[in-house]
JSON list of C-alpha atoms and ligand atoms in Angstrom, two decimals:
[
{"chain": "A", "resi": 1372, "resn": "ASN", "atom": "CA", "xyz": [20.09, 149.57, 103.45]},
{"chain": "A", "resi": 1373, "resn": "PHE", "atom": "CA", "xyz": [17.85, 146.71, 102.46]},
{"chain": "A", "resi": 1374, "resn": "GLN", "atom": "CA", "xyz": [14.69, 145.46, 104.18]},
{"chain": "A", "resi": 1375, "resn": "LYS", "atom": "CA", "xyz": [15.04, 141.87, 102.98]},
{"chain": "A", "resi": 1376, "resn": "PRO", "atom": "CA", "xyz": [17.80, 139.74, 101.42]},
{"chain": "A", "resi": 1377, "resn": "GLU", "atom": "CA", "xyz": [15.91, 139.62, 98.13]},
{"chain": "A", "resi": 1378, "resn": "ASP", "atom": "CA", "xyz": [15.94, 143.41, 98.00]},
{"chain": "A", "resi": 1379, "resn": "ALA", "atom": "CA", "xyz": [19.75, 143.38, 98.05]},
{"chain": "A", "resi": 1380, "resn": "ILE", "atom": "CA", "xyz": [19.83, 140.70, 95.34]},
{"chain": "A", "resi": 1381, "resn": "LYS", "atom": "CA", "xyz": [17.42, 142.69, 93.17]},
{"chain": "A", "resi": 1382, "resn": "TYR", "atom": "CA", "xyz": [19.46, 145.85, 93.68]},
{"chain": "A", "resi": 1383, "resn": "ARG", "atom": "CA", "xyz": [22.78, 144.32, 92.63]},
{"chain": "A", "resi": 1384, "resn": "ARG", "atom": "CA", "xyz": [21.23, 142.49, 89.67]},
{"chain": "A", "resi": 1385, "resn": "SER", "atom": "CA", "xyz": [19.55, 145.69, 88.51]},
{"chain": "A", "resi": 1386, "resn": "ALA", "atom": "CA", "xyz": [22.82, 147.62, 88.69]},
{"chain": "A", "resi": 1387, "resn": "LEU", "atom": "CA", "xyz": [24.63, 144.88, 86.76]},
{"chain": "A", "resi": 1388, "resn": "THR", "atom": "CA", "xyz": [21.82, 144.86, 84.14]},
{"chain": "A", "resi": 1389, "resn": "VAL", "atom": "CA", "xyz": [22.20, 148.61, 83.64]},
{"chain": "A", "resi": 1390, "resn": "LEU", "atom": "CA", "xyz": [25.99, 148.24, 83.48]},
{"chain": "A", "resi": 1391, "resn": "ALA", "atom": "CA", "xyz": [25.73, 145.43, 80.90]},
{"chain": "A", "resi": 1392, "resn": "ALA", "atom": "CA", "xyz": [23.30, 147.40, 78.72]},
{"chain": "A", "resi": 1393, "resn": "HIS", "atom": "CA", "xyz": [25.60, 150.43, 78.47]},
{"chain": "A", "resi": 1394, "resn": "PHE", "atom": "CA", "xyz": [28.74, 148.33, 78.25]},
{"chain": "A", "resi": 1395, "resn": "GLY", "atom": "CA", "xyz": [27.03, 146.59, 75.33]},
{"chain": "A", "resi": 1396, "resn": "THR", "atom": "CA", "xyz": [26.10, 149.91, 73.71]},
{"chain": "A", "resi": 1397, "resn": "LEU", "atom": "CA", "xyz": [29.76, 150.97, 73.83]},
{"chain": "A", "resi": 1398, "resn": "GLY", "atom": "CA", "xyz": [30.89, 147.56, 72.59]},
{"chain": "A", "resi": 1399, "resn": "ALA", "atom": "CA", "xyz": [28.55, 147.72, 69.61]},
{"chain": "A", "resi": 1400, "resn": "MET", "atom": "CA", "xyz": [30.11, 151.03, 68.57]},
{"chain": "A", "resi": 1401, "resn": "ALA", "atom": "CA", "xyz": [33.65, 149.88, 69.31]},
{"chain": "A", "resi": 1402, "resn": "ASN", "atom": "CA", "xyz": [33.17, 146.72, 67.27]},
{"chain": "A", "resi": 1403, "resn": "GLY", "atom": "CA", "xyz": [31.37, 148.38, 64.35]},
{"chain": "A", "resi": 1404, "resn": "ARG", "atom": "CA", "xyz": [27.99, 146.76, 64.96]},
{"chain": "A", "resi": 1405, "resn": "ALA", "atom": "CA", "xyz": [26.42, 150.16, 65.55]},
{"chain": "A", "resi": 1406, "resn": "PRO", "atom": "CA", "xyz": [27.25, 153.56, 64.08]},
{"chain": "A", "resi": 1407, "resn": "TYR", "atom": "CA", "xyz": [29.34, 155.82, 66.29]},
{"chain": "A", "resi": 1408, "resn": "ASP", "atom": "CA", "xyz": [27.18, 158.28, 68.18]},
{"chain": "A", "resi": 1409, "resn": "ALA", "atom": "CA", "xyz": [29.39, 160.52, 70.29]},
{"chain": "A", "resi": 1410, "resn": "ALA", "atom": "CA", "xyz": [26.53, 161.78, 72.48]},
{"chain": "A", "resi": 1411, "resn": "GLN", "atom": "CA", "xyz": [25.32, 158.25, 73.22]},
{"chain": "A", "resi": 1412, "resn": "ALA", "atom": "CA", "xyz": [28.89, 157.11, 73.87]},
{"chain": "A", "resi": 1413, "resn": "ALA", "atom": "CA", "xyz": [29.35, 159.92, 76.37]},
{"chain": "A", "resi": 1414, "resn": "LYS", "atom": "CA", "xyz": [26.09, 159.05, 78.11]},
{"chain": "A", "resi": 1415, "resn": "SER", "atom": "CA", "xyz": [26.94, 155.35, 78.27]},
{"chain": "A", "resi": 1416, "resn": "GLY", "atom": "CA", "xyz": [30.41, 156.32, 79.46]},
{"chain": "A", "resi": 1417, "resn": "ASP", "atom": "CA", "xyz": [28.88, 158.14, 82.40]},
{"chain": "A", "resi": 1418, "resn": "VAL", "atom": "CA", "xyz": [26.61, 155.20, 83.15]},
{"chain": "A", "resi": 1419, "resn": "VAL", "atom": "CA", "xyz": [29.33, 152.52, 83.16]},
{"chain": "A", "resi": 1420, "resn": "ALA", "atom": "CA", "xyz": [31.51, 154.65, 85.43]},
{"chain": "A", "resi": 1421, "resn": "LEU", "atom": "CA", "xyz": [28.73, 155.02, 87.99]},
{"chain": "A", "resi": 1422, "resn": "ALA", "atom": "CA", "xyz": [26.92, 151.68, 87.58]},
{"chain": "A", "resi": 1423, "resn": "SER", "atom": "CA", "xyz": [30.15, 149.71, 88.05]},
{"chain": "A", "resi": 1424, "resn": "THR", "atom": "CA", "xyz": [30.41, 151.09, 91.58]},
{"chain": "A", "resi": 1425, "resn": "LEU", "atom": "CA", "xyz": [26.88, 150.10, 92.64]},
{"chain": "A", "resi": 1426, "resn": "PRO", "atom": "CA", "xyz": [26.39, 146.30, 92.70]},
{"chain": "A", "resi": 1427, "resn": "TRP", "atom": "CA", "xyz": [28.84, 145.60, 95.52]},
{"chain": "A", "resi": 1428, "resn": "ALA", "atom": "CA", "xyz": [26.67, 147.11, 98.26]},
{"chain": "A", "resi": 1429, "resn": "GLY", "atom": "CA", "xyz": [24.15, 144.38, 97.51]},
{"chain": "A", "resi": 1430, "resn": "PHE", "atom": "CA", "xyz": [26.47, 141.47, 98.32]},
{"chain": "A", "resi": 1431, "resn": "ILE", "atom": "CA", "xyz": [25.66, 141.54, 102.03]},
{"chain": "A", "resi": 1432, "resn": "ALA", "atom": "CA", "xyz": [25.69, 138.49, 104.28]},
{"chain": "A", "resi": 1433, "resn": "GLY", "atom": "CA", "xyz": [22.71, 136.19, 103.87]},
{"chain": "A", "resi": 1434, "resn": "THR", "atom": "CA", "xyz": [22.18, 136.90, 100.18]},
{"chain": "A", "resi": 1435, "resn": "ASP", "atom": "CA", "xyz": [23.74, 133.72, 98.79]},
{"chain": "A", "resi": 1436, "resn": "LYS", "atom": "CA", "xyz": [20.34, 132.03, 98.34]},
{"chain": "A", "resi": 1437, "resn": "GLY", "atom": "CA", "xyz": [17.38, 132.81, 96.12]},
{"chain": "A", "resi": 1438, "resn": "GLU", "atom": "CA", "xyz": [17.31, 134.53, 92.75]},
{"chain": "A", "resi": 1439, "resn": "THR", "atom": "CA", "xyz": [21.08, 134.61, 92.39]},
{"chain": "A", "resi": 1440, "resn": "ARG", "atom": "CA", "xyz": [24.02, 132.89, 90.76]},
{"chain": "A", "resi": 1441, "resn": "ALA", "atom": "CA", "xyz": [26.41, 134.22, 93.39]},
{"chain": "A", "resi": 1442, "resn": "LYS", "atom": "CA", "xyz": [28.99, 131.65, 94.48]},
{"chain": "A", "resi": 1443, "resn": "PRO", "atom": "CA", "xyz": [29.80, 131.15, 98.17]},
{"chain": "A", "resi": 1444, "resn": "GLU", "atom": "CA", "xyz": [33.38, 132.27, 97.39]},
{"chain": "A", "resi": 1445, "resn": "ILE", "atom": "CA", "xyz": [32.07, 135.85, 97.37]},
{"chain": "A", "resi": 1446, "resn": "TRP", "atom": "CA", "xyz": [31.80, 135.56, 101.15]},
{"chain": "A", "resi": 1447, "resn": "THR", "atom": "CA", "xyz": [34.65, 133.12, 101.83]},
{"chain": "A", "resi": 1448, "resn": "GLU", "atom": "CA", "xyz": [37.22, 134.96, 99.67]},
{"chain": "A", "resi": 1449, "resn": "GLN", "atom": "CA", "xyz": [36.24, 138.54, 100.35]},
{"chain": "A", "resi": 1450, "resn": "ALA", "atom": "CA", "xyz": [39.63, 140.11, 99.66]},
{"chain": "A", "resi": 1451, "resn": "LYS", "atom": "CA", "xyz": [39.79, 138.44, 96.26]},
{"chain": "A", "resi": 1452, "resn": "PHE", "atom": "CA", "xyz": [36.22, 139.49, 95.48]},
{"chain": "A", "resi": 1453, "resn": "LYS", "atom": "CA", "xyz": [37.11, 143.06, 96.43]},
{"chain": "A", "resi": 1454, "resn": "GLU", "atom": "CA", "xyz": [40.12, 142.98, 94.09]},
{"chain": "A", "resi": 1455, "resn": "HIS", "atom": "CA", "xyz": [37.84, 141.96, 91.25]},
{"chain": "A", "resi": 1456, "resn": "GLN", "atom": "CA", "xyz": [35.41, 144.76, 92.08]},
{"chain": "A", "resi": 1457, "resn": "ASP", "atom": "CA", "xyz": [38.21, 147.30, 92.18]},
{"chain": "A", "resi": 1458, "resn": "ARG", "atom": "CA", "xyz": [39.61, 146.14, 88.86]},
{"chain": "A", "resi": 1459, "resn": "LEU", "atom": "CA", "xyz": [36.20, 146.39, 87.22]},
{"chain": "A", "resi": 1460, "resn": "VAL", "atom": "CA", "xyz": [35.58, 149.87, 88.61]},
{"chain": "A", "resi": 1461, "resn": "ASP", "atom": "CA", "xyz": [39.04, 151.01, 87.50]},
{"chain": "A", "resi": 1462, "resn": "ASN", "atom": "CA", "xyz": [38.55, 149.53, 84.03]},
{"chain": "A", "resi": 1463, "resn": "MET", "atom": "CA", "xyz": [35.13, 151.14, 83.67]},
{"chain": "A", "resi": 1464, "resn": "GLN", "atom": "CA", "xyz": [36.57, 154.55, 84.60]},
{"chain": "A", "resi": 1465, "resn": "LYS", "atom": "CA", "xyz": [39.12, 154.12, 81.81]},
{"chain": "A", "resi": 1466, "resn": "LEU", "atom": "CA", "xyz": [36.46, 152.99, 79.37]},
{"chain": "A", "resi": 1467, "resn": "SER", "atom": "CA", "xyz": [34.31, 155.91, 80.45]},
{"chain": "A", "resi": 1468, "resn": "ALA", "atom": "CA", "xyz": [37.07, 158.43, 79.75]},
{"chain": "A", "resi": 1469, "resn": "ALA", "atom": "CA", "xyz": [37.54, 156.99, 76.26]},
{"chain": "A", "resi": 1470, "resn": "ALA", "atom": "CA", "xyz": [33.77, 156.91, 75.66]},
{"chain": "A", "resi": 1471, "resn": "LYS", "atom": "CA", "xyz": [33.55, 160.59, 76.57]},
{"chain": "A", "resi": 1472, "resn": "SER", "atom": "CA", "xyz": [36.54, 161.66, 74.46]},
{"chain": "A", "resi": 1473, "resn": "GLY", "atom": "CA", "xyz": [34.51, 162.14, 71.29]},
{"chain": "A", "resi": 1474, "resn": "SER", "atom": "CA", "xyz": [36.92, 159.86, 69.47]},
{"chain": "A", "resi": 1475, "resn": "LEU", "atom": "CA", "xyz": [35.83, 156.49, 68.07]},
{"chain": "A", "resi": 1476, "resn": "ASP", "atom": "CA", "xyz": [39.48, 155.47, 67.83]},
{"chain": "A", "resi": 1477, "resn": "GLN", "atom": "CA", "xyz": [39.91, 156.03, 71.56]},
{"chain": "A", "resi": 1478, "resn": "LEU", "atom": "CA", "xyz": [36.73, 154.08, 72.30]},
{"chain": "A", "resi": 1479, "resn": "LYS", "atom": "CA", "xyz": [37.94, 151.22, 70.11]},
{"chain": "A", "resi": 1480, "resn": "ALA", "atom": "CA", "xyz": [41.34, 151.23, 71.80]},
{"chain": "A", "resi": 1481, "resn": "ALA", "atom": "CA", "xyz": [39.80, 151.17, 75.27]},
{"chain": "A", "resi": 1482, "resn": "TRP", "atom": "CA", "xyz": [36.90, 148.76, 74.94]},
{"chain": "A", "resi": 1483, "resn": "GLY", "atom": "CA", "xyz": [38.65, 145.43, 74.42]},
{"chain": "A", "resi": 1484, "resn": "PRO", "atom": "CA", "xyz": [41.43, 145.91, 76.99]},
{"chain": "A", "resi": 1485, "resn": "ASN", "atom": "CA", "xyz": [38.91, 146.94, 79.64]},
{"chain": "A", "resi": 1486, "resn": "SER", "atom": "CA", "xyz": [36.21, 144.38, 78.88]},
{"chain": "A", "resi": 1487, "resn": "GLY", "atom": "CA", "xyz": [37.85, 141.35, 80.50]},
{"chain": "A", "resi": 1488, "resn": "SER", "atom": "CA", "xyz": [36.99, 142.42, 84.01]},
{"chain": "A", "resi": 1489, "resn": "CYS", "atom": "CA", "xyz": [33.35, 141.34, 83.57]},
{"chain": "A", "resi": 1490, "resn": "LYS", "atom": "CA", "xyz": [34.35, 137.83, 82.63]},
{"chain": "A", "resi": 1491, "resn": "ALA", "atom": "CA", "xyz": [37.14, 137.51, 85.21]},
{"chain": "A", "resi": 1492, "resn": "CYS", "atom": "CA", "xyz": [34.67, 138.06, 88.02]},
{"chain": "A", "resi": 1493, "resn": "HIS", "atom": "CA", "xyz": [32.00, 135.80, 86.50]},
{"chain": "A", "resi": 1494, "resn": "ASP", "atom": "CA", "xyz": [34.53, 133.00, 86.02]},
{"chain": "A", "resi": 1495, "resn": "ASN", "atom": "CA", "xyz": [35.51, 133.16, 89.68]},
{"chain": "A", "resi": 1496, "resn": "PHE", "atom": "CA", "xyz": [32.35, 134.21, 91.47]},
{"chain": "A", "resi": 1497, "resn": "ARG", "atom": "CA", "xyz": [29.27, 133.39, 89.38]},
{"chain": "A", "resi": 1498, "resn": "LYS", "atom": "CA", "xyz": [27.65, 129.99, 88.89]},
{"chain": "A", "resi": 1499, "resn": "ASP", "atom": "CA", "xyz": [27.42, 128.66, 85.29]},
{"chain": "B", "resi": 2463, "resn": "LIG", "atom": "C1", "xyz": [28.79, 141.77, 78.46]},
{"chain": "B", "resi": 2463, "resn": "LIG", "atom": "C2", "xyz": [28.03, 141.20, 79.49]},
{"chain": "B", "resi": 2463, "resn": "LIG", "atom": "C3", "xyz": [28.86, 140.47, 80.25]},
{"chain": "B", "resi": 2463, "resn": "LIG", "atom": "C4", "xyz": [30.24, 140.53, 79.71]},
{"chain": "B", "resi": 2463, "resn": "LIG", "atom": "C5", "xyz": [30.81, 139.19, 79.39]},
{"chain": "B", "resi": 2463, "resn": "LIG", "atom": "C6", "xyz": [32.15, 139.27, 78.70]},
{"chain": "B", "resi": 2463, "resn": "LIG", "atom": "O1", "xyz": [28.38, 142.52, 77.59]},
{"chain": "B", "resi": 2463, "resn": "LIG", "atom": "O2", "xyz": [26.75, 141.36, 79.72]},
{"chain": "B", "resi": 2463, "resn": "LIG", "atom": "O3", "xyz": [28.55, 139.80, 81.31]},
{"chain": "B", "resi": 2463, "resn": "LIG", "atom": "O4", "xyz": [30.11, 141.36, 78.55]},
{"chain": "B", "resi": 2463, "resn": "LIG", "atom": "O5", "xyz": [29.93, 138.50, 78.55]},
{"chain": "B", "resi": 2463, "resn": "LIG", "atom": "O6", "xyz": [33.13, 139.73, 79.51]}
]
């Protein structure tokens, strides 16, 4: 529940910021830009699994204006937007499992194939 539209916008942006930070942490390890740290990978794996589920509650009616790049299609193509959410959540659960496996090879194998769901949604539903 949100008091004001801007509270919902702030909530979803915050969740996406947390998701991006931990997705990036896992990507850095998967792509060899950071040393593999199994404990950090497991922690970030937990975060992406949970954080990926959170932003969607913030896309309530009346939050298409203000501090947001949300496109109107979020509200006019709700079934399609939901499909994109579900794909992201599913992909982040898979990435999470690999991140928590203790195996860098599994993390590497999972990161790329599951990373496209960020961009797919941005391409369709985010301005610029
Ligand atoms: C990230 C991030 C995104 C996506 C996107 C690629 O790390 O913050 O929004 O990856 O750039 O899918």
